[in-house]
Short mmCIF file of C-alpha atoms and ligand atoms in Angstrom, two decimals:
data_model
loop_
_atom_site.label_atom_id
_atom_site.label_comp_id
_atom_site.label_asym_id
_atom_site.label_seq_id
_atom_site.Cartn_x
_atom_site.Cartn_y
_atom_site.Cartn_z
CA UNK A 8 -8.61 -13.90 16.72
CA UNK A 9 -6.94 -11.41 19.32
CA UNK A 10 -9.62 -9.54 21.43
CA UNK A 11 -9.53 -5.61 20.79
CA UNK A 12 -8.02 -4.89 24.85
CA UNK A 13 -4.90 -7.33 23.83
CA UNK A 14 -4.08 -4.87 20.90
CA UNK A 15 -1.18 -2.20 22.07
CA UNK A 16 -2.36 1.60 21.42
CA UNK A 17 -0.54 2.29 18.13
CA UNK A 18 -2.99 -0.89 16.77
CA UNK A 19 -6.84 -0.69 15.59
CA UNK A 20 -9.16 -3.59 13.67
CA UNK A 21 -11.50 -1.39 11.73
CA UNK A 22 -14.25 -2.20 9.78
CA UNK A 23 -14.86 0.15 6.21
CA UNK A 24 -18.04 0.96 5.66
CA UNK A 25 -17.53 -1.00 2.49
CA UNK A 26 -17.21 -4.50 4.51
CA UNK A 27 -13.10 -4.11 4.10
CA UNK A 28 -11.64 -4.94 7.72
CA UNK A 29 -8.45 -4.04 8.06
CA UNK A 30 -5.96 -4.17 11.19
CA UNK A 31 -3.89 -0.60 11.11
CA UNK A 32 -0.93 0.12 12.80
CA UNK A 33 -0.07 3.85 13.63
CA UNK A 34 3.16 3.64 15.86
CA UNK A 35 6.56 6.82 15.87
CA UNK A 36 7.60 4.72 13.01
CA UNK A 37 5.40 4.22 10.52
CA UNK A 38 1.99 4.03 9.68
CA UNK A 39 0.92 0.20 7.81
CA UNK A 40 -1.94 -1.01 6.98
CA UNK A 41 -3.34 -4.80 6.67
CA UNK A 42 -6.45 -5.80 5.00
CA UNK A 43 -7.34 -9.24 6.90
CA UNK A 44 -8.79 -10.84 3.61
CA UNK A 45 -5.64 -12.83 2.30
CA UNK A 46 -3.35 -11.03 4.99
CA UNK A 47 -2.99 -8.42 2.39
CA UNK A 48 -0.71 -5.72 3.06
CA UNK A 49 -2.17 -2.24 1.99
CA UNK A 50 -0.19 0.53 2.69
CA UNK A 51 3.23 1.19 4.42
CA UNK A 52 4.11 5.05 4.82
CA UNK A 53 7.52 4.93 6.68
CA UNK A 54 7.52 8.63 9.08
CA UNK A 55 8.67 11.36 6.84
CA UNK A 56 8.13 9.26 4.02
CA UNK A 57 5.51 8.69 1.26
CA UNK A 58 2.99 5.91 0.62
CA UNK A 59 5.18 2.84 -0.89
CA UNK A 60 2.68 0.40 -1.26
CA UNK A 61 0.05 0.86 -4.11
CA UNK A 62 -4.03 0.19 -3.89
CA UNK A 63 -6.03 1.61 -7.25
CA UNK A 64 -8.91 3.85 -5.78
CA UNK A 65 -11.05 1.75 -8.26
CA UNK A 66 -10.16 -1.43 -6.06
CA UNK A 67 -13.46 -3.42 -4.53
CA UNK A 68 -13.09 -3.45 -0.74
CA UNK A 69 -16.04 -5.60 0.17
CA UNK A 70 -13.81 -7.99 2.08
CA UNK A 71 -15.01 -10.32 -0.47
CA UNK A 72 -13.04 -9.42 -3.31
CA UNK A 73 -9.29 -9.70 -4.22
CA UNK A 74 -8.47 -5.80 -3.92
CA UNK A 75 -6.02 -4.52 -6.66
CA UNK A 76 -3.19 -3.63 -4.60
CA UNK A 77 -1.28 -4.40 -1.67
CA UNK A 78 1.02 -7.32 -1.37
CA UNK A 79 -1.17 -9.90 -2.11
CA UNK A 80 0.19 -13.56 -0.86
CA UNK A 81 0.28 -16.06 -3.54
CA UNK A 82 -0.33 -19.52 -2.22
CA UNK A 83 -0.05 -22.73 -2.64
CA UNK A 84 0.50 -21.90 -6.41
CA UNK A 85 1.33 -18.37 -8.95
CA UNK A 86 -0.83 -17.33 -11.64
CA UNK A 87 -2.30 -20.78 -13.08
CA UNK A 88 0.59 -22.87 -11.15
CA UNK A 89 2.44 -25.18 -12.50
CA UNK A 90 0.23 -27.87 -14.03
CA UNK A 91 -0.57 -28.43 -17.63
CA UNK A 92 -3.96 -27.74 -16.68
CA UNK A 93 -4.51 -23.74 -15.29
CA UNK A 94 -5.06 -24.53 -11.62
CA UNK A 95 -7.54 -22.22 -9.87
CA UNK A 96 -8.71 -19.54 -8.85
CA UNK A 97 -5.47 -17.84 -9.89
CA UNK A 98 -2.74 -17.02 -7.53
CA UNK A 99 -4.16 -19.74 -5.00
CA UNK A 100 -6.58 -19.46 -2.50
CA UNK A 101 -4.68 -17.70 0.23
CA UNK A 102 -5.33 -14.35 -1.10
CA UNK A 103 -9.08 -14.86 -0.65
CA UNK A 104 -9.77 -16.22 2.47
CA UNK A 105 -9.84 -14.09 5.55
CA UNK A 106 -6.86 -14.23 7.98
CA UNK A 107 -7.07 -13.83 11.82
CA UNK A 108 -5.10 -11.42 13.96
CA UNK A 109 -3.26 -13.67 16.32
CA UNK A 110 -0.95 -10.83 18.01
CA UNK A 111 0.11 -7.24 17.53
CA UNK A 112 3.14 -6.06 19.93
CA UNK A 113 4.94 -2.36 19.87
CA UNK A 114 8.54 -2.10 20.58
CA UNK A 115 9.49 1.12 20.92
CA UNK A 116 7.36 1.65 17.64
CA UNK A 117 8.64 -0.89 15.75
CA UNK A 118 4.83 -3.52 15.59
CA UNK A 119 5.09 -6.90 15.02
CA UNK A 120 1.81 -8.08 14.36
CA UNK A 121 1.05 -11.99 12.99
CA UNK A 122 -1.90 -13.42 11.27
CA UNK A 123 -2.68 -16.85 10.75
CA UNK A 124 -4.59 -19.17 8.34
CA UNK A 125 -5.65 -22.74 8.40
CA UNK A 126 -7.15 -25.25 5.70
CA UNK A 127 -10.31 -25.15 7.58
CA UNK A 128 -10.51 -20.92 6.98
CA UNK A 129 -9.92 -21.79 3.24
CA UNK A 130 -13.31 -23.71 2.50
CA UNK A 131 -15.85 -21.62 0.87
CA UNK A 132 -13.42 -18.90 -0.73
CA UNK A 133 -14.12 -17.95 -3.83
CA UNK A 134 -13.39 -20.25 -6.42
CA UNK A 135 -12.27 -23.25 -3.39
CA UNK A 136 -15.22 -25.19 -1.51
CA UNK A 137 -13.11 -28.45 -0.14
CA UNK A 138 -10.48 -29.24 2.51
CA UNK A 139 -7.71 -28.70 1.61
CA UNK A 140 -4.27 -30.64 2.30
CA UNK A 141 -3.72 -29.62 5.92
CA UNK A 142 -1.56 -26.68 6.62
CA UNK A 143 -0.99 -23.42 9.09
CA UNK A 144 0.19 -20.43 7.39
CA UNK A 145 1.45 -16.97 9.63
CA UNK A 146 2.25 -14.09 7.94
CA UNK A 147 4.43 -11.66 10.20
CA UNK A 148 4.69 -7.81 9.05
CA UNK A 149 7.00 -5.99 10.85
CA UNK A 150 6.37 -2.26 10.60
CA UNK A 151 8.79 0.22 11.74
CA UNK A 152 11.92 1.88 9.42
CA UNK A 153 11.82 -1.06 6.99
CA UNK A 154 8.57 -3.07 6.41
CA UNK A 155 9.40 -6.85 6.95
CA UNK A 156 6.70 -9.47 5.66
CA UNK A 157 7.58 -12.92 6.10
CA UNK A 158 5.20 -15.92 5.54
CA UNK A 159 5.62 -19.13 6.73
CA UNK A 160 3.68 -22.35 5.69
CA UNK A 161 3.78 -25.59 8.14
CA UNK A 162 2.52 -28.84 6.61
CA UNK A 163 0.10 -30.20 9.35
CA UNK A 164 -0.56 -33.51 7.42
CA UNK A 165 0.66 -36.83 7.20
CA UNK A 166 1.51 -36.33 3.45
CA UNK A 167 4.14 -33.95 1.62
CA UNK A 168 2.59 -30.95 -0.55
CA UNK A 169 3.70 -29.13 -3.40
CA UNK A 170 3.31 -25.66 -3.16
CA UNK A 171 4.84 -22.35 -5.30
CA UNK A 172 4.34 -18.82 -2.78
CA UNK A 173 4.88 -15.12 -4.13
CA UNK A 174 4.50 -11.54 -2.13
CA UNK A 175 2.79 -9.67 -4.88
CA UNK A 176 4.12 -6.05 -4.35
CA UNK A 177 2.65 -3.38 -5.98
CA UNK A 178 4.90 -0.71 -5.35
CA UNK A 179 3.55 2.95 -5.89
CA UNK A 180 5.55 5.13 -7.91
CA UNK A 181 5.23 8.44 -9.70
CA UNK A 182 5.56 7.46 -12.59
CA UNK A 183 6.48 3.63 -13.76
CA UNK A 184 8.29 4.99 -17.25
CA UNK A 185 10.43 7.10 -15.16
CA UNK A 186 11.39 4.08 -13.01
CA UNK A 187 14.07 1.69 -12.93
CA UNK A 188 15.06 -1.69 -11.51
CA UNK A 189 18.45 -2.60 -10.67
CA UNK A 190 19.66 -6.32 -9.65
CA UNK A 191 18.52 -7.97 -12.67
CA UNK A 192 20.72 -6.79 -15.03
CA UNK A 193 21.97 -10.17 -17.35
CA UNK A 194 19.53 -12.54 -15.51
CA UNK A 195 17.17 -14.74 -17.86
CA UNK A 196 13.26 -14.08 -17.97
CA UNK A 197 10.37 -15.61 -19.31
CA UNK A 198 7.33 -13.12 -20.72
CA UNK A 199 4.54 -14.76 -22.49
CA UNK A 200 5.57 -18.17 -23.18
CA UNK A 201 8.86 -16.76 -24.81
CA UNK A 202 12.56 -17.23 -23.19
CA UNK A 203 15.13 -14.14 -23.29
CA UNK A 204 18.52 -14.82 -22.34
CA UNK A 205 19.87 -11.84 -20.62
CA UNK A 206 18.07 -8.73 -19.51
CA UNK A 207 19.95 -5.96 -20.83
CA UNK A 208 20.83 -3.37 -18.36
CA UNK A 209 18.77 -2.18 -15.61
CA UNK A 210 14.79 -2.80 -16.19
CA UNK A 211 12.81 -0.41 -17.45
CA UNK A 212 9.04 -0.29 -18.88
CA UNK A 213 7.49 1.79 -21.18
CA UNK A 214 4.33 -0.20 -20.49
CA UNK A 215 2.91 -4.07 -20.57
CA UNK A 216 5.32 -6.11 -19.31
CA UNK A 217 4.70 -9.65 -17.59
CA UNK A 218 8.13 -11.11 -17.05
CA UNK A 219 9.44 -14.01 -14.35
CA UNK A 220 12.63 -13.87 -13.79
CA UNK A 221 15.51 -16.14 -12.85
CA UNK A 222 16.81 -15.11 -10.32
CA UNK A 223 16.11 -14.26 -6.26
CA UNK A 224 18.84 -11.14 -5.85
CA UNK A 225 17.94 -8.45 -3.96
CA UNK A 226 16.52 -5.56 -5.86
CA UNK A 227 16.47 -1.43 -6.42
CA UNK A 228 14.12 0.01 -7.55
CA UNK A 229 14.48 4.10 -8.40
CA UNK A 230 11.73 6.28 -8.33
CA UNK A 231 12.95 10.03 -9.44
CA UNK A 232 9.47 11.78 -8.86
CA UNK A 233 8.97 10.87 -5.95
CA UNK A 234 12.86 11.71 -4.87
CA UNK A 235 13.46 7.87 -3.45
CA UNK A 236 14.65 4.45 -3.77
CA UNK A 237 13.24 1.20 -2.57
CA UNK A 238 15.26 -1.33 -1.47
CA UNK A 239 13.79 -4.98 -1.62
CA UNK A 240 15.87 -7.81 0.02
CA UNK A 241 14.19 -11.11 -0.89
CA UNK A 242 14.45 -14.10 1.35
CA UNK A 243 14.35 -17.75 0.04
CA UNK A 244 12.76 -16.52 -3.53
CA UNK A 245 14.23 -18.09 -6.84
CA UNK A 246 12.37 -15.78 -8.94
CA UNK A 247 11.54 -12.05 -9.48
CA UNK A 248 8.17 -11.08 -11.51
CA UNK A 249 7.95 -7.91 -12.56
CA UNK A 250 4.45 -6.91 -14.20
CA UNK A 251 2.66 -4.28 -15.29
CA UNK A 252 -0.76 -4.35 -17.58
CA UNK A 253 0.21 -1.33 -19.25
CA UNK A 254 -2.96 0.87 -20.66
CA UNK A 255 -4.55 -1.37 -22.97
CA UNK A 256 -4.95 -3.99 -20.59
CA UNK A 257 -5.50 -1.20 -17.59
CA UNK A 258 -8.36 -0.36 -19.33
CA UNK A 259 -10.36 -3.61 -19.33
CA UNK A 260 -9.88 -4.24 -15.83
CA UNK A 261 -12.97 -2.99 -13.77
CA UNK A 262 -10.72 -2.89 -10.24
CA UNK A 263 -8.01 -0.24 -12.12
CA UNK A 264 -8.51 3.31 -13.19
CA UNK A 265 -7.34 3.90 -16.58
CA UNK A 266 -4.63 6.58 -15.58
CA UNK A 267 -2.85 4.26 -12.83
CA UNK A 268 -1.08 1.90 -14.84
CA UNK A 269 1.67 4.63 -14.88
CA UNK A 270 1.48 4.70 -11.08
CA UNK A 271 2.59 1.43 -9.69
CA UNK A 272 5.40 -1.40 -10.67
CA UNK A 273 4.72 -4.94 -9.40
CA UNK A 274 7.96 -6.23 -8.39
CA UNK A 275 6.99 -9.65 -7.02
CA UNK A 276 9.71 -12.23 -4.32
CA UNK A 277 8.56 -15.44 -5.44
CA UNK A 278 9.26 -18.88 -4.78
CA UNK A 279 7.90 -21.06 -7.94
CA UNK A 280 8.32 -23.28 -11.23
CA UNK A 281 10.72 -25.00 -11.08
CA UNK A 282 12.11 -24.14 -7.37
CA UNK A 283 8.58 -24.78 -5.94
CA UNK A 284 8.91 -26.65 -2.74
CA UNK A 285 7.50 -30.31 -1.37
CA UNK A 286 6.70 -29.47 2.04
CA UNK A 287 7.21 -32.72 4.34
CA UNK A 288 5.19 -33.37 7.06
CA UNK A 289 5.59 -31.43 10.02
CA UNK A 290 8.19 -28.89 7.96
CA UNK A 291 7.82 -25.38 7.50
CA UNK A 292 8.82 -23.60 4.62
CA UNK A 293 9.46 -19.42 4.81
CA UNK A 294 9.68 -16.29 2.07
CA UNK A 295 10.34 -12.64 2.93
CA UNK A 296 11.05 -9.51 1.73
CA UNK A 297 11.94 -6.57 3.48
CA UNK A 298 11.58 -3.25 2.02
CA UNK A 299 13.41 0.12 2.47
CA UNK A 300 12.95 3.81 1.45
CA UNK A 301 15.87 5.94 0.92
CA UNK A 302 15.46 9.15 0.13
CA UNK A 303 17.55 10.84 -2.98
CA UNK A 304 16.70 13.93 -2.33
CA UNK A 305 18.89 16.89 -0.26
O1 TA6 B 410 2.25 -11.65 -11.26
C1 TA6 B 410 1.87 -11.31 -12.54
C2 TA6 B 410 0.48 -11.80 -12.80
O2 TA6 B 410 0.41 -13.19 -12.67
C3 TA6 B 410 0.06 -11.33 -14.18
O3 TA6 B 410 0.04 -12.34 -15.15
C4 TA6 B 410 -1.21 -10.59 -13.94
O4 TA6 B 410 -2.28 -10.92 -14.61
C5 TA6 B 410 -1.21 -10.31 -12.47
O5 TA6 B 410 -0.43 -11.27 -11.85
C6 TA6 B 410 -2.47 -9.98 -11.73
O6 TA6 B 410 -3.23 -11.09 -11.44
P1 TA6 B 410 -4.66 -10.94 -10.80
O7 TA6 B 410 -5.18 -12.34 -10.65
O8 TA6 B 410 -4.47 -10.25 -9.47
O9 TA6 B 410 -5.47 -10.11 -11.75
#
């Protein structure tokens, strides 16, 4: 873990009264936040710009606890994987294990800061109490005009491993029936165990919607009230998810206020199914996204 004098000035490890601890980053360009458990990132407010990323205020920021938000990293598999049998916990372990801070540097206001995780930080997560398969995971956010978040997985074992990865985004917006997705428009999905051909047009919810789609195009996403567009440019996915509980569901989760279904879109770059990857021995497999505001208005 990087000692507190090796952090530049724009860079901070603080602890929330909660237990959250979260490394923040407040440099010319941008102001991004990191929670360390799962390497979770929790807020990206480009300068002049609004918050992009979203985190319910209902979310449990013990350190402990997934928090309902963020970009949560999905690793080794999504949801219940890819077995006949759910594999858990859900969405892997990386998500709940806690990350170190290996290095933060400022260029000119742009911060690259990387965290790393190894097998040995995964034992005793929730829900995970062995070894598992050896590997070293870095997750590098870039903060400055566009947030970059890459994550890169290195098998450190003799063996290969299987593994599906996903970047979780939860993308605030004003309001998620006023909001469209562009990039998907004829590409096949997947929602509840059912197979649709095409989508037809650009996406657009009304509410629940848990869909995994084919395809790893860069995306657009417009949202009017808030006068922007968000530009996600995927790298090495296969698949888009785009999900949203929608109020029934909103309201029997504990970790999301009833009202903020309608104020975030999960638009998720993800690597899984049937484009999972065996990871060879000493190889290292990578999955990014960069995202971009744009303002629409004059
Ligand atoms: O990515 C979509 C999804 O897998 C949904 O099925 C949904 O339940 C969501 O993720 C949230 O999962 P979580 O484990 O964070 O509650």
């Amino acid at each position: 873990m990087i000692s507190p004098r090796d952090l530049p000035l724009c860079a901070a490890i603080v602890t929330d009264p909660r237990g959250e601890q979260r490394l923040v980053i407040d440099s010319k360009l941008a102001r991004t936040e990191i929670g360390l458990l799962g390497a979770t990132v929790l807020s990206y407010v480009p300068v002049g710009g609004k918050e992009t990323i979203f985190v319910s205020r209902d979310a449990v920021r013990d350190g402990v606890t997934s928090v309902r938000g963020g970009i949560p990293l999905c690793f080794p598999w999504f949801g219940w994987g890819y077995r006949d049998e759910p594999m858990k916990p859900r969405h892997g372990y990386a998500r709940s294990a806690t990350w170190k801070v290996e290095s933060v540097r400022d260029n000119r206001g742009t911060v690259t800061a990387v965290l790393s995780l190894s097998a040995q930080n995964v034992v005793g997560t929730p829900g995970w109490d062995v070894l598992p398969t050896p590997f070293a995971a870095t997750l590098t956010v870039v903060s400055g005009k566009t947030l970059q978040v890459t994550l890169e997985v290195r098998n450190e074992g003799g063996v290969p491993f299987e593994c599906e990865r996903a970047l979780h985004t939860y993308l605030a917006v004003h309001d998620l029936t006023a909001t469209t997705v562009r990039g998907l428009e004829g590409v096949g999905y997947t929602e509840n165990g059912v197979s649709f051909d095409g989508q037809e047009g650009p996406v657009r919810l009304s509410g629940a919607a848990d869909r995994l789609y084919s395809s790893g195009a860069n995306l657009r996403v417009e949202d009017p009230g808030n006068g922007r567009v968000i530009e996600l440019t995927n790298q090495n996915s296969s698949h888009a998810v785009v999900w949203n509980p929608g109020p029934a569901a909103a309201a029997q989760m504990s970790d999301l206020a009833n009202d903020e279904w309608a104020r975030f879109i999960c638009v998720e770059t993800a690597r899984v199914r049937e484009d999972r990857v065996t990871v060879a021995p000493g190889e290292n497999v990578v999955i990014g996204l960069t995202l971009a505001t744009h303002s629409t208005r004059q």
